[in-house]
CSV table of C-alpha atoms in Angstrom, one decimal:
chain,number,residue,atom,x,y,z
S,18,UNK,CA,66.9,46.0,84.4
S,19,UNK,CA,67.7,43.7,87.2
S,20,UNK,CA,65.7,40.5,87.7
S,21,UNK,CA,62.1,41.1,88.7
S,22,UNK,CA,61.3,37.8,90.4
S,23,UNK,CA,63.4,36.9,93.5
S,24,UNK,CA,63.5,33.6,95.3
S,25,UNK,CA,64.0,35.5,98.6
S,26,UNK,CA,63.9,39.2,99.2
S,27,UNK,CA,64.0,41.7,102.1
S,28,UNK,CA,60.5,41.8,103.6
S,29,UNK,CA,59.1,44.2,106.0
S,30,UNK,CA,56.7,43.1,108.7
S,31,UNK,CA,54.3,45.2,110.7
S,32,UNK,CA,53.4,43.9,114.2
S,33,UNK,CA,54.7,40.4,113.7
S,34,UNK,CA,53.3,39.3,117.0
S,35,UNK,CA,49.8,39.4,115.4
S,36,UNK,CA,50.7,36.9,112.7
S,37,UNK,CA,49.8,33.2,112.9
S,38,UNK,CA,52.5,30.6,113.3
S,39,UNK,CA,52.0,29.5,109.7
S,40,UNK,CA,52.3,33.0,108.4
S,41,UNK,CA,55.5,33.5,110.3
S,42,UNK,CA,56.9,30.3,108.9
S,43,UNK,CA,56.0,31.4,105.3
S,44,UNK,CA,57.7,34.7,105.8
S,45,UNK,CA,60.8,33.3,107.4
S,46,UNK,CA,61.3,30.9,104.4
S,47,UNK,CA,60.6,33.7,101.8
S,48,UNK,CA,62.8,36.4,103.2
S,49,UNK,CA,66.5,37.1,102.6
S,50,UNK,CA,66.2,39.4,105.5
S,51,UNK,CA,63.5,41.0,107.6
S,52,UNK,CA,62.7,44.5,108.8
S,53,UNK,CA,60.3,44.4,111.8
S,54,UNK,CA,58.1,47.4,112.6
S,55,UNK,CA,55.9,47.7,115.6
S,56,UNK,CA,53.0,49.8,116.8
S,57,UNK,CA,53.4,48.5,120.4
S,58,UNK,CA,56.6,48.7,122.3
S,59,UNK,CA,55.7,45.7,124.5
S,60,UNK,CA,56.0,43.2,121.6
S,61,UNK,CA,59.1,42.0,119.7
S,62,UNK,CA,58.6,39.3,117.1
S,63,UNK,CA,62.4,38.7,116.5
S,64,UNK,CA,62.5,35.4,118.4
S,65,UNK,CA,59.5,34.0,116.4
S,66,UNK,CA,61.4,34.3,113.2
S,67,UNK,CA,64.8,33.3,114.5
S,68,UNK,CA,63.3,30.1,116.0
S,69,UNK,CA,62.6,29.0,112.5
S,70,UNK,CA,65.7,30.4,110.8
S,71,UNK,CA,68.5,31.1,113.3
S,72,UNK,CA,70.7,32.5,110.5
S,73,UNK,CA,68.2,35.1,109.1
S,74,UNK,CA,69.1,38.8,109.4
S,75,UNK,CA,66.4,40.6,111.4
S,76,UNK,CA,66.5,44.4,111.5
S,77,UNK,CA,64.6,46.5,114.0
S,78,UNK,CA,62.6,49.0,112.1
S,79,UNK,CA,61.5,50.6,115.3
S,80,UNK,CA,58.3,51.9,116.8
S,81,UNK,CA,56.1,53.8,114.4
S,82,UNK,CA,55.2,57.2,115.8
S,83,UNK,CA,52.0,57.4,113.7
S,84,UNK,CA,51.1,53.9,114.7
S,85,UNK,CA,49.7,52.6,111.4
S,86,UNK,CA,50.2,51.0,108.1
S,87,UNK,CA,50.6,54.3,106.3
S,88,UNK,CA,53.8,55.1,108.2
S,89,UNK,CA,54.9,51.5,107.8
S,90,UNK,CA,54.7,51.6,104.0
S,91,UNK,CA,56.8,54.7,103.8
S,92,UNK,CA,59.3,53.3,106.4
S,93,UNK,CA,59.6,50.0,104.6
S,94,UNK,CA,60.2,51.7,101.2
S,95,UNK,CA,62.9,53.9,102.8
S,96,UNK,CA,64.5,50.7,104.2
S,97,UNK,CA,64.8,49.1,100.8
S,98,UNK,CA,61.7,46.9,100.9
S,99,UNK,CA,58.9,46.7,98.4
S,100,UNK,CA,56.7,44.2,100.4
S,101,UNK,CA,55.1,44.7,103.8
S,102,UNK,CA,53.4,41.8,105.5
S,103,UNK,CA,50.6,42.4,108.0
S,104,UNK,CA,48.0,40.4,109.8
S,105,UNK,CA,44.3,40.7,109.1
S,106,UNK,CA,43.1,44.3,109.9
S,107,UNK,CA,40.4,44.7,112.5
S,108,UNK,CA,39.1,47.9,110.9
S,109,UNK,CA,39.2,47.1,107.2
S,110,UNK,CA,38.1,50.4,105.7
S,111,UNK,CA,40.3,52.4,107.9
S,112,UNK,CA,43.2,50.1,107.2
S,113,UNK,CA,42.7,50.3,103.4
S,114,UNK,CA,42.4,54.1,103.6
S,115,UNK,CA,45.7,54.4,105.4
S,116,UNK,CA,47.4,51.8,103.1
S,117,UNK,CA,46.4,53.8,100.0
S,118,UNK,CA,47.7,57.0,101.6
S,119,UNK,CA,50.9,55.2,102.3
S,120,UNK,CA,51.2,54.2,98.7
S,121,UNK,CA,50.6,57.8,97.7
S,122,UNK,CA,53.3,59.0,100.1
S,123,UNK,CA,55.8,56.5,98.8
S,124,UNK,CA,55.1,57.4,95.2
S,125,UNK,CA,55.6,61.1,96.0
S,126,UNK,CA,59.0,60.1,97.6
S,127,UNK,CA,60.1,58.4,94.4
S,128,UNK,CA,59.4,54.7,95.2
S,129,UNK,CA,57.9,53.1,92.1
S,130,UNK,CA,56.0,50.4,93.8
S,131,UNK,CA,54.9,49.2,97.2
S,132,UNK,CA,52.9,46.1,98.1
S,133,UNK,CA,51.0,45.1,101.3
S,134,UNK,CA,50.4,41.4,101.9
S,135,UNK,CA,47.5,40.7,104.2
S,136,UNK,CA,48.0,37.2,105.7
S,137,UNK,CA,45.1,35.2,107.0
S,138,UNK,CA,45.6,33.0,110.0
S,139,UNK,CA,45.1,29.8,108.0
S,140,UNK,CA,46.1,28.9,104.4
S,141,UNK,CA,43.7,28.4,101.6
S,142,UNK,CA,44.6,25.9,98.8
S,143,UNK,CA,44.6,27.0,95.2
S,144,UNK,CA,46.5,29.1,92.6
S,145,UNK,CA,47.4,32.8,92.8
S,146,UNK,CA,44.8,35.0,91.2
S,147,UNK,CA,45.9,38.3,89.7
S,148,UNK,CA,43.1,40.5,88.2
S,149,UNK,CA,41.8,43.9,87.6
S,150,UNK,CA,38.2,44.8,88.2
S,151,UNK,CA,38.4,47.9,86.0
S,152,UNK,CA,40.8,46.8,83.2
S,153,UNK,CA,43.6,48.9,84.8
S,154,UNK,CA,46.5,46.8,86.2
S,155,UNK,CA,50.1,46.9,87.2
S,156,UNK,CA,53.1,45.1,85.8
S,157,UNK,CA,54.4,44.9,89.4
S,158,UNK,CA,51.2,43.2,90.4
S,159,UNK,CA,51.8,40.4,87.9
S,160,UNK,CA,55.5,40.2,89.0
S,161,UNK,CA,54.5,39.8,92.7
S,162,UNK,CA,51.8,37.2,91.7
S,163,UNK,CA,54.4,35.1,89.8
S,164,UNK,CA,57.0,35.4,92.6
S,165,UNK,CA,54.6,34.3,95.3
S,166,UNK,CA,53.3,31.5,93.2
S,167,UNK,CA,56.8,30.2,92.7
S,168,UNK,CA,57.4,30.2,96.5
S,169,UNK,CA,54.1,28.4,97.2
S,170,UNK,CA,54.5,25.9,94.4
S,171,UNK,CA,51.3,26.8,92.5
S,172,UNK,CA,50.3,28.4,89.2
S,173,UNK,CA,49.0,31.9,88.4
S,174,UNK,CA,45.5,32.6,87.1
S,175,UNK,CA,45.3,35.9,85.2
S,176,UNK,CA,41.7,36.9,85.2
S,177,UNK,CA,40.8,39.6,82.6
S,178,UNK,CA,37.6,41.5,81.9
S,179,UNK,CA,35.8,40.5,78.7
S,180,UNK,CA,34.8,44.1,78.0
S,181,UNK,CA,36.7,47.4,78.2
S,182,UNK,CA,40.3,48.3,77.5
S,183,UNK,CA,43.0,46.4,79.4
S,184,UNK,CA,45.8,48.8,80.4
S,185,UNK,CA,48.9,47.8,82.3
S,186,UNK,CA,51.1,50.4,84.0
S,187,UNK,CA,54.8,49.5,84.1
S,188,UNK,CA,54.1,46.9,81.4
S,189,UNK,CA,57.8,46.2,80.9
S,190,UNK,CA,58.0,44.9,84.4
S,191,UNK,CA,55.2,42.5,83.8
S,192,UNK,CA,56.7,41.3,80.5
S,193,UNK,CA,60.0,40.6,82.1
S,194,UNK,CA,58.3,38.8,85.0
S,195,UNK,CA,56.4,36.7,82.4
S,196,UNK,CA,59.7,35.7,80.8
S,197,UNK,CA,61.4,34.9,84.1
S,198,UNK,CA,58.5,32.8,85.3
S,199,UNK,CA,59.1,30.3,82.6
S,200,UNK,CA,62.5,29.6,83.9
S,201,UNK,CA,61.1,29.0,87.4
S,202,UNK,CA,58.5,26.7,86.0
S,203,UNK,CA,55.5,28.8,87.0
S,204,UNK,CA,52.6,28.3,84.7
S,205,UNK,CA,50.1,31.1,83.8
S,206,UNK,CA,46.5,30.4,82.8
S,207,UNK,CA,44.5,33.1,81.2
S,208,UNK,CA,40.7,33.6,81.6
S,209,UNK,CA,38.4,36.3,80.4
S,210,UNK,CA,35.2,36.8,82.4
S,211,UNK,CA,32.4,39.4,82.7
S,212,UNK,CA,32.9,40.0,86.4
S,213,UNK,CA,36.6,39.4,87.5
S,214,UNK,CA,36.0,40.3,91.2
S,215,UNK,CA,33.0,38.0,91.5
S,216,UNK,CA,35.0,35.2,89.8
S,217,UNK,CA,37.8,35.5,92.3
S,218,UNK,CA,35.5,35.7,95.3
S,219,UNK,CA,33.7,32.5,94.2
S,220,UNK,CA,36.8,30.7,93.2
S,221,UNK,CA,39.4,28.7,95.1
S,222,UNK,CA,42.6,30.7,95.3
S,223,UNK,CA,45.4,30.9,97.9
S,224,UNK,CA,46.1,34.6,97.1
S,225,UNK,CA,44.4,37.4,95.3
S,226,UNK,CA,46.5,40.2,93.8
S,227,UNK,CA,44.9,43.5,92.9
S,228,UNK,CA,46.5,46.8,91.9
S,229,UNK,CA,45.7,50.3,93.0
S,230,UNK,CA,46.8,53.1,90.7
S,231,UNK,CA,45.5,56.6,90.5
S,232,UNK,CA,42.8,57.4,93.0
S,233,UNK,CA,40.3,60.3,93.3
S,234,UNK,CA,40.6,62.4,96.5
S,235,UNK,CA,41.9,65.5,98.0
S,236,UNK,CA,43.9,66.9,100.9
S,237,UNK,CA,42.0,69.3,103.1
S,238,UNK,CA,43.4,72.9,102.9
S,239,UNK,CA,42.7,73.2,106.7
S,240,UNK,CA,44.6,70.1,107.7
S,241,UNK,CA,48.2,70.1,108.8
S,242,UNK,CA,50.9,69.3,106.3
S,243,UNK,CA,51.2,65.6,105.7
S,244,UNK,CA,47.7,64.8,106.8
S,245,UNK,CA,46.2,61.8,104.9
S,246,UNK,CA,44.1,62.5,101.8
S,247,UNK,CA,40.4,61.9,101.9
S,248,UNK,CA,39.5,59.4,99.3
S,249,UNK,CA,36.3,58.9,97.2
S,250,UNK,CA,34.9,55.6,96.3
S,251,UNK,CA,37.3,54.2,93.7
S,252,UNK,CA,36.6,50.9,91.8
S,253,UNK,CA,40.2,49.6,92.4
S,254,UNK,CA,40.2,50.5,96.1
S,255,UNK,CA,36.7,49.1,96.6
S,256,UNK,CA,37.7,45.8,95.0
S,257,UNK,CA,40.4,45.4,97.6
S,258,UNK,CA,37.9,46.2,100.3
S,259,UNK,CA,35.6,43.4,99.0
S,260,UNK,CA,38.6,41.0,99.0
S,261,UNK,CA,39.4,41.8,102.6
S,262,UNK,CA,35.8,41.3,103.6
S,263,UNK,CA,34.8,38.2,101.6
S,264,UNK,CA,37.9,36.5,100.1
S,265,UNK,CA,39.2,33.6,102.4
S,266,UNK,CA,42.8,33.6,101.1
S,267,UNK,CA,45.6,36.1,101.5
S,268,UNK,CA,45.3,39.5,99.8
S,269,UNK,CA,48.1,41.5,98.1
S,270,UNK,CA,47.5,45.2,97.5
S,271,UNK,CA,50.0,46.5,94.9
S,272,UNK,CA,50.5,50.3,94.7
S,273,UNK,CA,52.1,51.2,91.4
S,274,UNK,CA,53.2,54.9,91.8
S,275,UNK,CA,49.8,55.8,93.2
S,276,UNK,CA,48.8,59.3,92.4
S,277,UNK,CA,46.1,61.4,93.8
S,278,UNK,CA,43.7,62.9,91.3
S,279,UNK,CA,41.5,65.9,92.1
S,280,UNK,CA,37.7,65.3,92.1
S,281,UNK,CA,35.5,67.0,89.7
S,282,UNK,CA,32.3,68.9,90.5
S,283,UNK,CA,30.1,66.0,89.5
S,284,UNK,CA,32.0,63.4,91.3
S,285,UNK,CA,30.6,61.8,94.4
S,286,UNK,CA,31.1,63.2,97.9
S,287,UNK,CA,34.4,62.4,99.5
S,288,UNK,CA,34.0,59.7,102.1
S,289,UNK,CA,35.9,59.4,105.4
S,290,UNK,CA,37.0,56.0,106.7
S,291,UNK,CA,34.9,54.5,109.5
S,292,UNK,CA,36.7,53.9,112.8
């Protein structure tokens, strides 16, 4: 396996004109190259990044026909990126619905992981928190947490639930990242709490990392091919929505080969995103 943690990597950006100056600066320093996607043909963020790093390679990902984060996730995965940076969404639930659908689409196309970094206009001090509200986590989630902590010069707080079984998909990726982090000097602190989400929301962290794995939902038999799946309330998805609403730092949603599970008869009614 190649190295998991990278000092700089190819990063995709959606609508870079909406990012704050500080967010642009962070991305420019963290990227080996950039792929810029846009939902508005009137804006081009190339000059913003080149003003900070004239030598950086900036590729034009083009105008997204679908006009959303779902299309951007698939496009960035096809362009060789695993990380997509975006500004704060205006419609949080709709954004999250589309992001999870994008992760499902990418998984179906053979991309093992995709991550979406939601960047706030201003920085929040603190370490990087990586946690699971349900006990289900991703090795890629830990790897991204360690990598971003290395870039920001902070440590990682792994927040685990005191009850329930802790399961980590792609555990080998997380283990390798753990080993590599020591070489970069990144420290990891472990903490077990009864309510991981509440602990993160009340804590002082610069970034919160949460995984989304399999989700319950279905595709309408009457919809056109490729239509987004309708999702039910899912504990992992809902945790990210709470982070977007109440957490002051950046949020990283990690999709680890997200698969769509069919609902059972006794499951709750499928909910549509609000516009």
